[in-house]
Amino acid sequence: MWEDAIQVAKTHGGQESVNEIAYSCFVSSSEAAGLELVNKLGVANEALEFAVERGCFDHALCIAKCCEHEKNCYVHFKYALQLENTQQYSKAEVEFLLAKKPREAIDMYLAQRNFDAAARLATEHHISEATILAEAEHACESG
């Protein structure tokens, strides 16, 4: 049944339809069975994209386990951006770090004028504090 739905979506529906059906395959049963199904059908990446687009990050992280390692970082990065947009900065920091993007966490804190947090991360991740200080000065000057 799912194979047919995927084929119809590929033929007549476009990529968004394929992504949605792939995600529906994943959530239609238990986590393990859903992962097995999307892998069998070769649509794990499509299911992951749909989950990310809809903000279903728990599902996206689960699906990312069966994809290449970069997908796991991608999901953490997208989740960090959502958390930043909702002003959940400490949670966003954790997700940026899990995405292996400490620089984005530093930039987030600089934009918020939280220079202590930016300096802390710069030190912890061996990013030049001189660069951070210059950017902090620029942020202060530009308003």
Short mmCIF file of C-alpha atoms in Angstrom, two decimals:
data_model
loop_
_atom_site.label_atom_id
_atom_site.label_comp_id
_atom_site.label_asym_id
_atom_site.label_seq_id
_atom_site.Cartn_x
_atom_site.Cartn_y
_atom_site.Cartn_z
CA MET A 1 0.00 0.00 0.00
CA TRP A 2 2.70 2.54 0.98
CA GLU A 3 4.76 1.65 -2.07
CA ASP A 4 1.80 2.51 -4.28
CA ALA A 5 1.15 5.78 -2.45
CA ILE A 6 4.80 6.81 -2.84
CA GLN A 7 4.75 5.95 -6.54
CA VAL A 8 1.53 7.92 -7.16
CA ALA A 9 2.98 10.91 -5.29
CA LYS A 10 6.18 10.74 -7.32
CA THR A 11 4.24 10.53 -10.57
CA HIS A 12 1.45 13.00 -9.91
CA GLY A 13 2.05 14.94 -6.74
CA GLY A 14 5.50 16.42 -6.57
CA GLN A 15 8.18 16.41 -3.90
CA GLU A 16 6.03 17.82 -1.08
CA SER A 17 3.52 15.01 -1.59
CA VAL A 18 6.29 12.42 -1.52
CA ASN A 19 7.67 13.95 1.69
CA GLU A 20 4.25 13.95 3.36
CA ILE A 21 3.51 10.34 2.44
CA ALA A 22 6.98 9.27 3.57
CA TYR A 23 6.36 10.95 6.94
CA SER A 24 2.93 9.30 7.16
CA CYS A 25 4.67 5.95 6.62
CA PHE A 26 6.92 6.67 9.58
CA VAL A 27 4.18 7.76 11.99
CA SER A 28 1.72 5.04 10.93
CA SER A 29 3.22 2.49 13.29
CA SER A 30 5.73 2.14 16.11
CA GLU A 31 9.02 4.01 15.90
CA ALA A 32 11.05 0.92 15.03
CA ALA A 33 8.54 -0.30 12.45
CA GLY A 34 8.25 3.20 10.98
CA LEU A 35 12.02 3.47 10.58
CA GLU A 36 12.14 0.05 8.99
CA LEU A 37 9.37 0.98 6.57
CA VAL A 38 10.85 4.31 5.41
CA ASN A 39 14.22 2.63 4.99
CA LYS A 40 12.69 -0.24 3.00
CA LEU A 41 10.88 2.23 0.76
CA GLY A 42 13.99 4.41 0.44
CA VAL A 43 12.19 7.55 1.66
CA ALA A 44 13.87 8.25 5.01
CA ASN A 45 15.28 11.58 3.81
CA GLU A 46 11.87 12.63 2.53
CA ALA A 47 10.20 11.74 5.85
CA LEU A 48 12.91 13.66 7.68
CA GLU A 49 12.40 16.77 5.53
CA PHE A 50 8.67 16.75 6.17
CA ALA A 51 9.17 16.35 9.92
CA VAL A 52 11.63 19.28 9.97
CA GLU A 53 9.35 21.49 7.88
CA ARG A 54 6.48 20.81 10.28
CA GLY A 55 8.58 21.34 13.41
CA CYS A 56 8.30 17.70 14.50
CA PHE A 57 11.88 17.60 15.72
CA ASP A 58 11.52 14.52 17.95
CA HIS A 59 10.42 12.52 14.92
CA ALA A 60 13.06 14.15 12.72
CA LEU A 61 15.83 13.21 15.16
CA CYS A 62 14.55 9.66 15.28
CA ILE A 63 14.49 9.40 11.49
CA ALA A 64 17.95 11.01 11.28
CA LYS A 65 19.38 8.01 13.15
CA CYS A 66 19.01 5.94 10.00
CA CYS A 67 20.37 8.63 7.67
CA GLU A 68 23.90 9.88 7.18
CA HIS A 69 25.48 11.69 10.14
CA GLU A 70 25.12 15.13 8.55
CA LYS A 71 21.32 14.80 8.73
CA ASN A 72 21.46 14.60 12.51
CA CYS A 73 23.41 17.88 12.62
CA TYR A 74 20.97 19.38 10.11
CA VAL A 75 17.98 18.57 12.34
CA HIS A 76 19.70 20.00 15.43
CA PHE A 77 20.53 23.16 13.47
CA LYS A 78 16.96 23.64 12.24
CA TYR A 79 15.66 23.06 15.76
CA ALA A 80 18.14 25.62 17.13
CA LEU A 81 16.87 28.19 14.65
CA GLN A 82 13.29 27.57 15.74
CA LEU A 83 14.25 27.88 19.40
CA GLU A 84 16.13 31.09 18.70
CA ASN A 85 13.09 32.51 16.91
CA THR A 86 10.97 31.76 19.96
CA GLN A 87 13.56 33.38 22.25
CA GLN A 88 14.57 30.15 23.96
CA TYR A 89 18.24 31.05 23.80
CA SER A 90 19.75 28.58 26.26
CA LYS A 91 17.97 25.69 24.54
CA ALA A 92 18.99 27.06 21.15
CA GLU A 93 22.61 27.16 22.32
CA VAL A 94 22.48 23.46 23.18
CA GLU A 95 21.04 22.61 19.77
CA PHE A 96 23.59 24.77 17.92
CA LEU A 97 26.35 22.92 19.74
CA LEU A 98 24.78 19.53 18.96
CA ALA A 99 24.71 20.70 15.32
CA LYS A 100 28.44 21.42 15.63
CA LYS A 101 27.85 25.13 14.98
CA PRO A 102 29.17 27.03 17.98
CA ARG A 103 29.70 30.11 15.84
CA GLU A 104 25.94 30.42 15.25
CA ALA A 105 25.33 30.26 19.01
CA ILE A 106 27.88 33.03 19.51
CA ASP A 107 26.23 35.14 16.82
CA MET A 108 22.85 34.57 18.47
CA TYR A 109 24.18 35.88 21.76
CA LEU A 110 25.88 38.83 20.08
CA ALA A 111 22.58 39.76 18.45
CA GLN A 112 21.00 39.67 21.90
CA ARG A 113 23.89 41.68 23.33
CA ASN A 114 24.66 38.89 25.75
CA PHE A 115 28.39 39.41 25.48
CA ASP A 116 29.24 37.25 28.50
CA ALA A 117 27.60 34.20 26.92
CA ALA A 118 29.24 34.95 23.57
CA ALA A 119 32.67 35.24 25.23
CA ARG A 120 32.08 32.03 27.22
CA LEU A 121 31.30 30.08 24.07
CA ALA A 122 34.21 31.63 22.21
CA THR A 123 36.56 30.49 24.96
CA GLU A 124 35.03 27.03 25.20
CA HIS A 125 35.22 26.48 21.46
CA HIS A 126 38.57 28.13 20.79
CA ILE A 127 37.21 30.97 18.70
CA SER A 128 39.24 34.15 18.82
CA GLU A 129 37.92 36.40 21.55
CA ALA A 130 39.37 39.38 19.69
CA THR A 131 36.96 38.64 16.85
CA ILE A 132 34.07 38.36 19.28
CA LEU A 133 35.01 41.62 21.00
CA ALA A 134 35.21 43.45 17.68
CA GLU A 135 31.80 42.13 16.72
CA ALA A 136 30.41 43.10 20.12
CA GLU A 137 31.74 46.65 19.67
CA HIS A 138 30.18 46.80 16.23
CA ALA A 139 26.85 45.60 17.64
CA CYS A 140 26.95 48.31 20.29
CA GLU A 141 27.79 51.03 17.78
CA SER A 142 25.12 49.99 15.29
CA GLY A 143 22.38 50.36 17.82
#
